[in-house]
């Protein structure tokens, strides 16, 4: 007898994690590796967060919390919206999650039924598509390119994604770092409101921008679900902490789902994470380091003949068209890793149809690593 294994486990892998594993295996065998594949800060959590965690370990029981998170963190996030965006949000609408990844599962389950159709841009963060498929929700791909700054527009939605139930946007985006500025953001929000489309805005890269700062959709659309995280700007990736702002009439649905699926987000991370909002000087200094890395790559990659790059206005990625070098970005990245120790991510992780001519460079690591990687790449391609 063969026991059944559900089809939902056959969703595409998260290829960047496979690349990271290959890079780590090479390092374990004594090989040199420069990590430009994985999208995480090369820095630890700020000192005050670590001190707060130590205090919590010494003094707190660390039991479950309310499924929406501890009140002081929810209130502190509400204050952050007032201070950073000038937007007043009730702490009641803020839900703490297990990273933004936990927020995707909860929001997709709360907003959509099996068979619903949710539009998203390609290239885009691959987990959106894969989580939707695992939940029997249909991803509807909107191909985007340089002509619309790699972002969806109402015109593209009409062309590629009619009769949809939801739209996921990310500004700045992964893998391109491109943003949706006013008035384009308001146009998208209005389109969703006029067509009964639930807008989900992934704002995880807010705080990491190199020009104008990102705008939050919660200032435009009360029916939108806003997803954010402590993993990027706040440099707390492994603490697995995030938050959402949800419409008031969905609170009970979110509550029932989160109580049953997760009980509560990680308590230690919540108690420590409250301190991170007092660490903006330290965090902005980290972003200044990303800006240096970005300038370095923008100057060096063209010397390797890689000059078709998305305008990375935020996040810590450069998405490069390498169609003149390969039509198989997965093998290209494997060969680059094997022959130079430079790990980068193939575009197929973000765009299964057109990603074979693209790669993504993550520049969140130390400046010396990014400089060495650029040198090696130039030599390799010479
Ligand atoms: C656009 C985007 N959203 C969400 C995530 C998931 O982040 P986390 O679950 O650590 O908050 C990532 C991770 O790279 C990302 O790039």
mmCIF file of C-alpha atoms and ligand atoms in Angstrom:
data_model
loop_
_atom_site.group_PDB
_atom_site.id
_atom_site.type_symbol
_atom_site.label_atom_id
_atom_site.label_comp_id
_atom_site.label_asym_id
_atom_site.label_seq_id
_atom_site.Cartn_x
_atom_site.Cartn_y
_atom_site.Cartn_z
ATOM 1 C CA UNK A 1 0.000 0.000 0.000
ATOM 2 C CA UNK A 2 1.272 3.486 -0.804
ATOM 3 C CA UNK A 3 0.232 6.192 1.615
ATOM 4 C CA UNK A 4 -0.903 9.412 0.040
ATOM 5 C CA UNK A 5 1.245 12.550 0.232
ATOM 6 C CA UNK A 6 -0.685 15.762 -0.486
ATOM 7 C CA UNK A 7 -0.012 17.609 -3.735
ATOM 8 C CA UNK A 8 0.445 20.906 -1.906
ATOM 9 C CA UNK A 9 3.904 19.752 -0.785
ATOM 10 C CA UNK A 10 4.973 19.719 -4.419
ATOM 11 C CA UNK A 11 4.988 23.530 -4.745
ATOM 12 C CA UNK A 12 8.182 24.974 -6.242
ATOM 13 C CA UNK A 13 11.152 25.178 -3.912
ATOM 14 C CA UNK A 14 12.363 28.550 -2.678
ATOM 15 C CA UNK A 15 15.429 28.409 -4.935
ATOM 16 C CA UNK A 16 17.453 30.980 -3.016
ATOM 17 C CA UNK A 17 17.416 28.599 -0.024
ATOM 18 C CA UNK A 18 18.799 25.847 -2.278
ATOM 19 C CA UNK A 19 21.570 28.188 -3.470
ATOM 20 C CA UNK A 20 22.340 29.107 0.146
ATOM 21 C CA UNK A 21 22.589 25.412 1.045
ATOM 22 C CA UNK A 22 25.032 24.791 -1.848
ATOM 23 C CA UNK A 23 27.092 27.808 -0.749
ATOM 24 C CA UNK A 24 27.168 26.585 2.860
ATOM 25 C CA UNK A 25 28.209 23.081 1.743
ATOM 26 C CA UNK A 26 31.075 24.608 -0.201
ATOM 27 C CA UNK A 27 32.082 26.629 2.882
ATOM 28 C CA UNK A 28 31.889 23.510 5.112
ATOM 29 C CA UNK A 29 34.398 21.807 2.783
ATOM 30 C CA UNK A 30 36.786 24.729 3.291
ATOM 31 C CA UNK A 31 35.841 26.608 0.091
ATOM 32 C CA UNK A 32 35.623 30.393 0.008
ATOM 33 C CA UNK A 33 32.123 31.812 -0.357
ATOM 34 C CA UNK A 34 30.821 35.354 -0.853
ATOM 35 C CA UNK A 35 27.125 35.456 -0.017
ATOM 36 C CA UNK A 36 25.243 37.675 -2.445
ATOM 37 C CA UNK A 37 22.362 35.235 -2.691
ATOM 38 C CA UNK A 38 20.379 35.476 0.498
ATOM 39 C CA UNK A 39 18.255 38.527 1.258
ATOM 40 C CA UNK A 40 19.112 39.206 4.861
ATOM 41 C CA UNK A 41 21.070 41.888 6.698
ATOM 42 C CA UNK A 42 24.663 40.915 7.434
ATOM 43 C CA UNK A 43 24.263 42.589 10.837
ATOM 44 C CA UNK A 44 22.950 41.371 14.212
ATOM 45 C CA UNK A 45 19.981 42.906 16.027
ATOM 46 C CA UNK A 46 20.753 46.282 17.680
ATOM 47 C CA UNK A 47 22.443 46.167 21.108
ATOM 48 C CA UNK A 48 19.344 47.434 22.958
ATOM 49 C CA UNK A 49 17.275 44.581 21.541
ATOM 50 C CA UNK A 50 19.799 42.044 22.783
ATOM 51 C CA UNK A 51 19.846 43.705 26.242
ATOM 52 C CA UNK A 52 16.035 43.651 26.341
ATOM 53 C CA UNK A 53 16.088 39.949 25.391
ATOM 54 C CA UNK A 54 18.533 39.191 28.235
ATOM 55 C CA UNK A 55 16.309 41.031 30.711
ATOM 56 C CA UNK A 56 13.253 39.134 29.471
ATOM 57 C CA UNK A 57 15.080 35.807 29.810
ATOM 58 C CA UNK A 58 16.003 36.660 33.402
ATOM 59 C CA UNK A 59 12.650 38.027 34.498
ATOM 60 C CA UNK A 60 9.847 36.821 32.263
ATOM 61 C CA UNK A 61 8.040 33.507 32.263
ATOM 62 C CA UNK A 62 7.932 33.577 28.448
ATOM 63 C CA UNK A 63 4.556 31.924 28.162
ATOM 64 C CA UNK A 64 2.079 32.402 25.337
ATOM 65 C CA UNK A 65 0.947 35.953 24.674
ATOM 66 C CA UNK A 66 -2.362 37.174 23.284
ATOM 67 C CA UNK A 67 -2.612 35.786 19.742
ATOM 68 C CA UNK A 68 -2.402 39.355 18.380
ATOM 69 C CA UNK A 69 0.784 40.000 20.396
ATOM 70 C CA UNK A 70 1.730 41.970 23.515
ATOM 71 C CA UNK A 71 -0.103 45.321 23.871
ATOM 72 C CA UNK A 72 3.097 47.364 24.395
ATOM 73 C CA UNK A 73 4.536 46.244 21.052
ATOM 74 C CA UNK A 74 1.249 46.905 19.215
ATOM 75 C CA UNK A 75 1.094 50.375 20.778
ATOM 76 C CA UNK A 76 4.747 51.044 19.917
ATOM 77 C CA UNK A 77 4.120 50.125 16.277
ATOM 78 C CA UNK A 78 1.094 52.469 16.188
ATOM 79 C CA UNK A 79 3.404 55.260 17.436
ATOM 80 C CA UNK A 80 5.913 54.344 14.705
ATOM 81 C CA UNK A 81 3.189 54.994 12.072
ATOM 82 C CA UNK A 82 2.526 58.388 13.595
ATOM 83 C CA UNK A 83 6.227 59.340 13.825
ATOM 84 C CA UNK A 84 7.490 57.855 10.553
ATOM 85 C CA UNK A 85 4.548 58.246 8.150
ATOM 86 C CA UNK A 86 2.410 60.848 9.915
ATOM 87 C CA UNK A 87 -0.495 58.359 9.871
ATOM 88 C CA UNK A 88 -2.654 57.581 12.880
ATOM 89 C CA UNK A 89 -3.564 53.914 13.208
ATOM 90 C CA UNK A 90 -5.378 52.301 16.102
ATOM 91 C CA UNK A 91 -3.204 49.718 17.897
ATOM 92 C CA UNK A 92 -6.291 47.455 17.846
ATOM 93 C CA UNK A 93 -5.793 46.952 14.097
ATOM 94 C CA UNK A 94 -2.144 45.906 14.505
ATOM 95 C CA UNK A 95 -1.469 42.177 14.703
ATOM 96 C CA UNK A 96 1.960 40.762 15.544
ATOM 97 C CA UNK A 97 2.972 37.780 13.400
ATOM 98 C CA UNK A 98 5.694 35.180 13.067
ATOM 99 C CA UNK A 99 7.639 37.162 10.475
ATOM 100 C CA UNK A 100 5.837 38.552 7.469
ATOM 101 C CA UNK A 101 5.731 34.933 6.257
ATOM 102 C CA UNK A 102 3.246 34.159 9.069
ATOM 103 C CA UNK A 103 1.347 37.281 7.971
ATOM 104 C CA UNK A 104 0.992 35.965 4.408
ATOM 105 C CA UNK A 105 -0.543 32.688 5.576
ATOM 106 C CA UNK A 106 -2.978 34.469 7.898
ATOM 107 C CA UNK A 107 -3.950 37.176 5.435
ATOM 108 C CA UNK A 108 -4.408 34.834 2.459
ATOM 109 C CA UNK A 109 -6.557 32.540 4.609
ATOM 110 C CA UNK A 110 -8.583 35.435 6.025
ATOM 111 C CA UNK A 111 -9.149 37.221 2.721
ATOM 112 C CA UNK A 112 -9.545 34.431 0.160
ATOM 113 C CA UNK A 113 -11.330 31.138 -0.323
ATOM 114 C CA UNK A 114 -10.051 28.173 -2.300
ATOM 115 C CA UNK A 115 -10.386 28.924 -6.021
ATOM 116 C CA UNK A 116 -10.158 32.728 -5.615
ATOM 117 C CA UNK A 117 -7.799 34.561 -7.961
ATOM 118 C CA UNK A 118 -4.998 36.781 -6.666
ATOM 119 C CA UNK A 119 -2.822 38.869 -8.974
ATOM 120 C CA UNK A 120 0.880 39.472 -8.439
ATOM 121 C CA UNK A 121 3.774 40.844 -10.435
ATOM 122 C CA UNK A 122 6.477 38.715 -12.037
ATOM 123 C CA UNK A 123 9.291 39.141 -11.252
ATOM 124 C CA UNK A 124 8.235 39.101 -7.622
ATOM 125 C CA UNK A 125 8.885 37.366 -4.307
ATOM 126 C CA UNK A 126 8.346 33.683 -5.084
ATOM 127 C CA UNK A 127 6.757 32.722 -1.759
ATOM 128 C CA UNK A 128 3.600 34.770 -2.559
ATOM 129 C CA UNK A 129 2.875 32.502 -5.503
ATOM 130 C CA UNK A 130 3.900 29.300 -3.735
ATOM 131 C CA UNK A 131 1.887 29.984 -0.559
ATOM 132 C CA UNK A 132 -1.197 30.858 -2.648
ATOM 133 C CA UNK A 133 -0.876 27.569 -4.566
ATOM 134 C CA UNK A 134 -0.440 25.593 -1.332
ATOM 135 C CA UNK A 135 -3.710 27.157 -0.104
ATOM 136 C CA UNK A 136 -5.572 26.320 -3.353
ATOM 137 C CA UNK A 137 -5.796 29.999 -4.302
ATOM 138 C CA UNK A 138 -4.989 30.774 -7.928
ATOM 139 C CA UNK A 139 -2.034 33.125 -8.549
ATOM 140 C CA UNK A 140 -2.625 35.333 -11.597
ATOM 141 C CA UNK A 141 0.670 36.566 -12.979
ATOM 142 C CA UNK A 142 1.112 40.133 -14.249
ATOM 143 C CA UNK A 143 4.353 40.249 -16.263
ATOM 144 C CA UNK A 144 6.125 43.541 -15.486
ATOM 145 C CA UNK A 145 9.277 45.086 -16.944
ATOM 146 C CA UNK A 146 11.346 48.261 -17.158
ATOM 147 C CA UNK A 147 8.539 50.181 -18.960
ATOM 148 C CA UNK A 148 6.474 50.276 -15.733
ATOM 149 C CA UNK A 149 9.452 50.283 -13.359
ATOM 150 C CA UNK A 150 8.850 46.523 -12.794
ATOM 151 C CA UNK A 151 5.578 47.332 -10.975
ATOM 152 C CA UNK A 152 1.920 46.563 -11.811
ATOM 153 C CA UNK A 153 -0.423 49.309 -13.056
ATOM 154 C CA UNK A 154 -4.230 49.345 -13.472
ATOM 155 C CA UNK A 155 -3.678 49.019 -17.266
ATOM 156 C CA UNK A 156 -1.572 45.871 -16.802
ATOM 157 C CA UNK A 157 -4.163 44.447 -14.405
ATOM 158 C CA UNK A 158 -6.898 44.998 -17.013
ATOM 159 C CA UNK A 159 -4.693 43.371 -19.680
ATOM 160 C CA UNK A 160 -3.577 40.321 -17.693
ATOM 161 C CA UNK A 161 -5.707 39.832 -14.608
ATOM 162 C CA UNK A 162 -9.396 40.534 -14.961
ATOM 163 C CA UNK A 163 -11.941 39.287 -12.411
ATOM 164 C CA UNK A 164 -9.483 38.991 -9.563
ATOM 165 C CA UNK A 165 -10.229 38.833 -5.838
ATOM 166 C CA UNK A 166 -6.898 40.173 -4.626
ATOM 167 C CA UNK A 167 -3.730 41.999 -5.620
ATOM 168 C CA UNK A 168 -0.350 41.734 -3.882
ATOM 169 C CA UNK A 169 2.092 44.622 -4.292
ATOM 170 C CA UNK A 170 5.536 45.291 -2.820
ATOM 171 C CA UNK A 171 7.248 48.673 -2.818
ATOM 172 C CA UNK A 172 10.255 48.465 -2.668
ATOM 173 C CA UNK A 173 10.052 45.113 -4.382
ATOM 174 C CA UNK A 174 12.116 41.978 -4.182
ATOM 175 C CA UNK A 175 13.973 41.232 -6.547
ATOM 176 C CA UNK A 176 14.081 44.610 -8.330
ATOM 177 C CA UNK A 177 14.112 47.165 -5.499
ATOM 178 C CA UNK A 178 11.752 49.333 -7.574
ATOM 179 C CA UNK A 179 9.014 51.369 -5.897
ATOM 180 C CA UNK A 180 5.486 52.614 -6.528
ATOM 181 C CA UNK A 181 5.333 56.355 -5.904
ATOM 182 C CA UNK A 182 2.401 58.741 -5.780
ATOM 183 C CA UNK A 183 0.192 59.084 -7.798
ATOM 184 C CA UNK A 184 0.675 55.483 -9.077
ATOM 185 C CA UNK A 185 0.082 54.032 -5.604
ATOM 186 C CA UNK A 186 -3.221 55.878 -5.201
ATOM 187 C CA UNK A 187 -4.301 54.766 -8.698
ATOM 188 C CA UNK A 188 -3.693 51.123 -7.786
ATOM 189 C CA UNK A 189 -5.482 51.548 -4.467
ATOM 190 C CA UNK A 190 -8.470 53.210 -6.224
ATOM 191 C CA UNK A 191 -8.565 50.457 -8.841
ATOM 192 C CA UNK A 192 -8.797 47.867 -6.057
ATOM 193 C CA UNK A 193 -11.502 49.787 -4.200
ATOM 194 C CA UNK A 194 -13.571 50.307 -7.376
ATOM 195 C CA UNK A 195 -13.337 46.637 -8.406
ATOM 196 C CA UNK A 196 -13.765 44.936 -4.985
ATOM 197 C CA UNK A 197 -10.189 43.682 -5.038
ATOM 198 C CA UNK A 198 -8.506 43.082 -1.666
ATOM 199 C CA UNK A 199 -5.181 44.910 -1.769
ATOM 200 C CA UNK A 200 -2.297 43.314 0.144
ATOM 201 C CA UNK A 201 0.739 45.568 0.485
ATOM 202 C CA UNK A 202 4.044 43.972 1.481
ATOM 203 C CA UNK A 203 5.982 46.853 3.084
ATOM 204 C CA UNK A 204 8.878 44.767 4.420
ATOM 205 C CA UNK A 205 11.577 46.933 2.761
ATOM 206 C CA UNK A 206 10.296 50.246 4.117
ATOM 207 C CA UNK A 207 13.160 52.104 5.790
ATOM 208 C CA UNK A 208 15.675 50.828 3.192
ATOM 209 C CA UNK A 209 15.417 53.389 0.395
ATOM 210 C CA UNK A 210 17.998 55.447 -1.492
ATOM 211 C CA UNK A 211 15.797 58.341 -2.624
ATOM 212 C CA UNK A 212 12.269 59.258 -1.542
ATOM 213 C CA UNK A 213 10.970 57.227 1.380
ATOM 214 C CA UNK A 214 8.281 54.614 0.790
ATOM 215 C CA UNK A 215 4.617 55.428 1.394
ATOM 216 C CA UNK A 216 2.326 53.150 3.332
ATOM 217 C CA UNK A 217 -0.892 51.954 1.732
ATOM 218 C CA UNK A 218 -2.646 52.120 5.118
ATOM 219 C CA UNK A 219 -2.819 55.904 4.664
ATOM 220 C CA UNK A 220 -4.811 55.366 1.433
ATOM 221 C CA UNK A 221 -7.006 52.322 1.851
ATOM 222 C CA UNK A 222 -8.730 51.097 5.049
ATOM 223 C CA UNK A 223 -9.678 47.822 3.363
ATOM 224 C CA UNK A 224 -6.092 46.930 2.475
ATOM 225 C CA UNK A 225 -3.995 44.484 4.486
ATOM 226 C CA UNK A 226 -0.533 45.853 5.263
ATOM 227 C CA UNK A 227 2.261 43.384 5.944
ATOM 228 C CA UNK A 228 5.589 44.309 7.518
ATOM 229 C CA UNK A 229 8.451 42.663 9.357
ATOM 230 C CA UNK A 230 11.385 43.086 11.712
ATOM 231 C CA UNK A 231 13.573 41.049 9.314
ATOM 232 C CA UNK A 232 15.011 43.738 7.027
ATOM 233 C CA UNK A 233 15.368 47.387 8.169
ATOM 234 C CA UNK A 234 15.187 46.305 11.827
ATOM 235 C CA UNK A 235 17.920 43.668 11.345
ATOM 236 C CA UNK A 236 16.103 40.958 13.355
ATOM 237 C CA UNK A 237 15.726 38.293 10.658
ATOM 238 C CA UNK A 238 16.031 35.134 12.749
ATOM 239 C CA UNK A 239 13.813 36.501 15.528
ATOM 240 C CA UNK A 240 10.836 35.670 13.279
ATOM 241 C CA UNK A 241 8.730 38.692 14.038
ATOM 242 C CA UNK A 242 6.446 40.762 11.834
ATOM 243 C CA UNK A 243 3.173 42.674 11.919
ATOM 244 C CA UNK A 244 0.069 43.421 9.922
ATOM 245 C CA UNK A 245 -2.450 46.232 9.852
ATOM 246 C CA UNK A 246 -5.823 44.743 9.025
ATOM 247 C CA UNK A 247 -9.293 46.160 8.284
ATOM 248 C CA UNK A 248 -11.398 46.506 11.442
ATOM 249 C CA UNK A 249 -14.123 44.201 10.107
ATOM 250 C CA UNK A 250 -11.606 41.345 9.611
ATOM 251 C CA UNK A 251 -10.207 41.350 13.164
ATOM 252 C CA UNK A 252 -12.305 38.452 14.449
ATOM 253 C CA UNK A 253 -11.479 36.302 11.434
ATOM 254 C CA UNK A 254 -7.752 36.993 11.913
ATOM 255 C CA UNK A 255 -8.105 36.264 15.613
ATOM 256 C CA UNK A 256 -9.735 32.858 15.136
ATOM 257 C CA UNK A 257 -7.194 31.843 12.516
ATOM 258 C CA UNK A 258 -4.128 33.020 14.416
ATOM 259 C CA UNK A 259 -5.259 31.454 17.708
ATOM 260 C CA UNK A 260 -5.687 28.086 16.035
ATOM 261 C CA UNK A 261 -2.724 28.162 13.652
ATOM 262 C CA UNK A 262 0.000 29.756 15.783
ATOM 263 C CA UNK A 263 -1.450 30.474 19.287
ATOM 264 C CA UNK A 264 0.883 33.468 19.541
ATOM 265 C CA UNK A 265 4.008 34.933 17.928
ATOM 266 C CA UNK A 266 7.408 34.300 19.624
ATOM 267 C CA UNK A 267 7.258 35.909 23.081
ATOM 268 C CA UNK A 268 10.977 36.600 23.576
ATOM 269 C CA UNK A 269 11.161 38.339 20.188
ATOM 270 C CA UNK A 270 8.125 40.483 21.001
ATOM 271 C CA UNK A 271 9.517 41.627 24.355
ATOM 272 C CA UNK A 272 12.911 42.415 22.843
ATOM 273 C CA UNK A 273 11.530 43.842 19.604
ATOM 274 C CA UNK A 274 9.733 46.692 21.345
ATOM 275 C CA UNK A 275 13.184 48.257 21.947
ATOM 276 C CA UNK A 276 14.130 48.283 18.260
ATOM 277 C CA UNK A 277 12.133 51.441 17.552
ATOM 278 C CA UNK A 278 14.593 53.385 19.745
ATOM 279 C CA UNK A 279 17.539 52.232 17.593
ATOM 280 C CA UNK A 280 17.012 54.226 14.406
ATOM 281 C CA UNK A 281 20.517 55.820 14.446
ATOM 282 C CA UNK A 282 22.143 52.386 14.476
ATOM 283 C CA UNK A 283 19.708 51.065 11.849
ATOM 284 C CA UNK A 284 20.119 54.080 9.557
ATOM 285 C CA UNK A 285 23.906 53.565 9.709
ATOM 286 C CA UNK A 286 23.337 50.014 8.413
ATOM 287 C CA UNK A 287 21.239 51.419 5.539
ATOM 288 C CA UNK A 288 24.108 53.840 4.752
ATOM 289 C CA UNK A 289 26.310 50.732 4.349
ATOM 290 C CA UNK A 290 23.790 49.240 1.887
ATOM 291 C CA UNK A 291 23.861 52.504 -0.067
ATOM 292 C CA UNK A 292 27.676 52.196 -0.401
ATOM 293 C CA UNK A 293 27.341 48.593 -1.575
ATOM 294 C CA UNK A 294 24.697 49.607 -4.076
ATOM 295 C CA UNK A 295 26.909 52.379 -5.527
ATOM 296 C CA UNK A 296 29.835 49.980 -5.716
ATOM 297 C CA UNK A 297 27.874 47.363 -7.663
ATOM 298 C CA UNK A 298 26.306 49.974 -9.937
ATOM 299 C CA UNK A 299 29.833 51.126 -10.811
ATOM 300 C CA UNK A 300 31.473 47.679 -11.054
ATOM 301 C CA UNK A 301 28.859 45.393 -12.683
ATOM 302 C CA UNK A 302 28.939 47.302 -16.005
ATOM 303 C CA UNK A 303 32.713 46.545 -16.116
ATOM 304 C CA UNK A 304 31.674 42.881 -16.261
ATOM 305 C CA UNK A 305 29.290 43.709 -19.119
ATOM 306 C CA UNK A 306 26.260 43.572 -16.789
ATOM 307 C CA UNK A 307 24.623 46.927 -17.366
ATOM 308 C CA UNK A 308 20.925 46.217 -17.782
ATOM 309 C CA UNK A 309 19.888 46.717 -14.160
ATOM 310 C CA UNK A 310 16.556 47.560 -12.575
ATOM 311 C CA UNK A 311 16.656 50.949 -10.818
ATOM 312 C CA UNK A 312 17.026 49.727 -7.240
ATOM 313 C CA UNK A 313 15.367 52.577 -5.360
ATOM 314 C CA UNK A 314 15.120 50.515 -2.200
ATOM 315 C CA UNK A 315 15.696 47.075 -0.595
ATOM 316 C CA UNK A 316 19.176 45.574 -1.089
ATOM 317 C CA UNK A 317 18.969 43.908 -4.484
ATOM 318 C CA UNK A 318 20.037 44.472 -8.054
ATOM 319 C CA UNK A 319 18.080 42.520 -10.651
ATOM 320 C CA UNK A 320 20.224 42.157 -13.751
ATOM 321 C CA UNK A 321 19.427 41.096 -17.282
ATOM 322 C CA UNK A 322 22.189 38.603 -18.218
ATOM 323 C CA UNK A 323 20.427 37.346 -21.358
ATOM 324 C CA UNK A 324 23.615 38.023 -23.379
ATOM 325 C CA UNK A 325 25.481 35.544 -21.138
ATOM 326 C CA UNK A 326 22.969 32.737 -20.559
ATOM 327 C CA UNK A 327 19.492 31.429 -21.238
ATOM 328 C CA UNK A 328 19.659 29.234 -18.130
ATOM 329 C CA UNK A 329 20.186 31.418 -15.061
ATOM 330 C CA UNK A 330 20.098 28.438 -12.663
ATOM 331 C CA UNK A 331 23.098 26.728 -14.324
ATOM 332 C CA UNK A 332 24.820 30.111 -14.699
ATOM 333 C CA UNK A 333 24.602 30.705 -10.923
ATOM 334 C CA UNK A 334 25.740 27.140 -10.136
ATOM 335 C CA UNK A 335 28.787 27.533 -12.388
ATOM 336 C CA UNK A 336 29.609 30.955 -10.934
ATOM 337 C CA UNK A 337 29.491 29.513 -7.399
ATOM 338 C CA UNK A 338 31.571 26.447 -8.326
ATOM 339 C CA UNK A 339 34.257 28.438 -10.139
ATOM 340 C CA UNK A 340 34.501 31.608 -8.017
ATOM 341 C CA UNK A 341 32.687 31.092 -4.696
ATOM 342 C CA UNK A 342 30.314 33.987 -5.512
ATOM 343 C CA UNK A 343 26.722 32.994 -4.654
ATOM 344 C CA UNK A 344 23.902 34.868 -6.426
ATOM 345 C CA UNK A 345 20.272 33.913 -7.100
ATOM 346 C CA UNK A 346 18.862 32.860 -10.491
ATOM 347 C CA UNK A 347 15.960 34.948 -11.802
ATOM 348 C CA UNK A 348 13.770 31.856 -12.195
ATOM 349 C CA UNK A 349 13.117 32.078 -8.452
ATOM 350 C CA UNK A 350 11.194 35.316 -9.104
ATOM 351 C CA UNK A 351 9.842 34.804 -12.605
ATOM 352 C CA UNK A 352 9.440 31.194 -13.781
ATOM 353 C CA UNK A 353 8.673 32.316 -17.373
ATOM 354 C CA UNK A 354 11.286 34.981 -18.110
ATOM 355 C CA UNK A 355 13.718 34.595 -15.195
ATOM 356 C CA UNK A 356 16.188 32.461 -17.118
ATOM 357 C CA UNK A 357 17.807 35.602 -18.472
ATOM 358 C CA UNK A 358 18.035 37.352 -15.089
ATOM 359 C CA UNK A 359 20.011 37.053 -11.838
ATOM 360 C CA UNK A 360 19.651 38.839 -8.505
ATOM 361 C CA UNK A 361 22.551 40.275 -6.504
ATOM 362 C CA UNK A 362 21.853 40.854 -2.812
ATOM 363 C CA UNK A 363 24.122 43.560 -1.391
ATOM 364 C CA UNK A 364 23.165 43.309 2.287
ATOM 365 C CA UNK A 365 26.556 41.850 3.297
ATOM 366 C CA UNK A 366 29.801 43.558 4.368
ATOM 367 C CA UNK A 367 31.269 46.116 1.928
ATOM 368 C CA UNK A 368 34.534 44.127 1.600
ATOM 369 C CA UNK A 369 32.580 41.017 0.478
ATOM 370 C CA UNK A 370 30.632 42.963 -2.136
ATOM 371 C CA UNK A 371 33.859 44.525 -3.473
ATOM 372 C CA UNK A 372 35.609 41.110 -3.651
ATOM 373 C CA UNK A 373 32.591 39.533 -5.345
ATOM 374 C CA UNK A 374 32.540 42.284 -7.996
ATOM 375 C CA UNK A 375 36.282 41.743 -8.675
ATOM 376 C CA UNK A 376 35.823 37.986 -9.025
ATOM 377 C CA UNK A 377 32.845 38.407 -11.327
ATOM 378 C CA UNK A 378 34.726 40.810 -13.584
ATOM 379 C CA UNK A 379 37.676 38.351 -13.784
ATOM 380 C CA UNK A 380 35.374 35.381 -14.406
ATOM 381 C CA UNK A 381 33.512 37.052 -17.235
ATOM 382 C CA UNK A 382 36.629 38.545 -18.827
HETATM 383 C C1 LIG B 1 9.362 40.804 -0.307
HETATM 384 C C2 LIG B 1 9.517 39.901 0.872
HETATM 385 N N1 LIG B 1 8.460 39.680 1.671
HETATM 386 C C3 LIG B 1 8.557 38.841 2.719
HETATM 387 C C4 LIG B 1 9.738 38.190 3.042
HETATM 388 C C5 LIG B 1 9.752 37.236 4.227
HETATM 389 O O1 LIG B 1 10.278 37.826 5.336
HETATM 390 P P1 LIG B 1 10.041 37.403 6.868
HETATM 391 O O2 LIG B 1 9.173 36.217 6.916
HETATM 392 O O3 LIG B 1 11.424 37.150 7.396
HETATM 393 O O4 LIG B 1 9.419 38.601 7.501
HETATM 394 C C6 LIG B 1 10.869 38.410 2.259
HETATM 395 C C7 LIG B 1 12.127 37.723 2.565
HETATM 396 O O5 LIG B 1 13.108 37.827 1.869
HETATM 397 C C8 LIG B 1 10.754 39.294 1.147
HETATM 398 O O6 LIG B 1 11.792 39.550 0.350
#
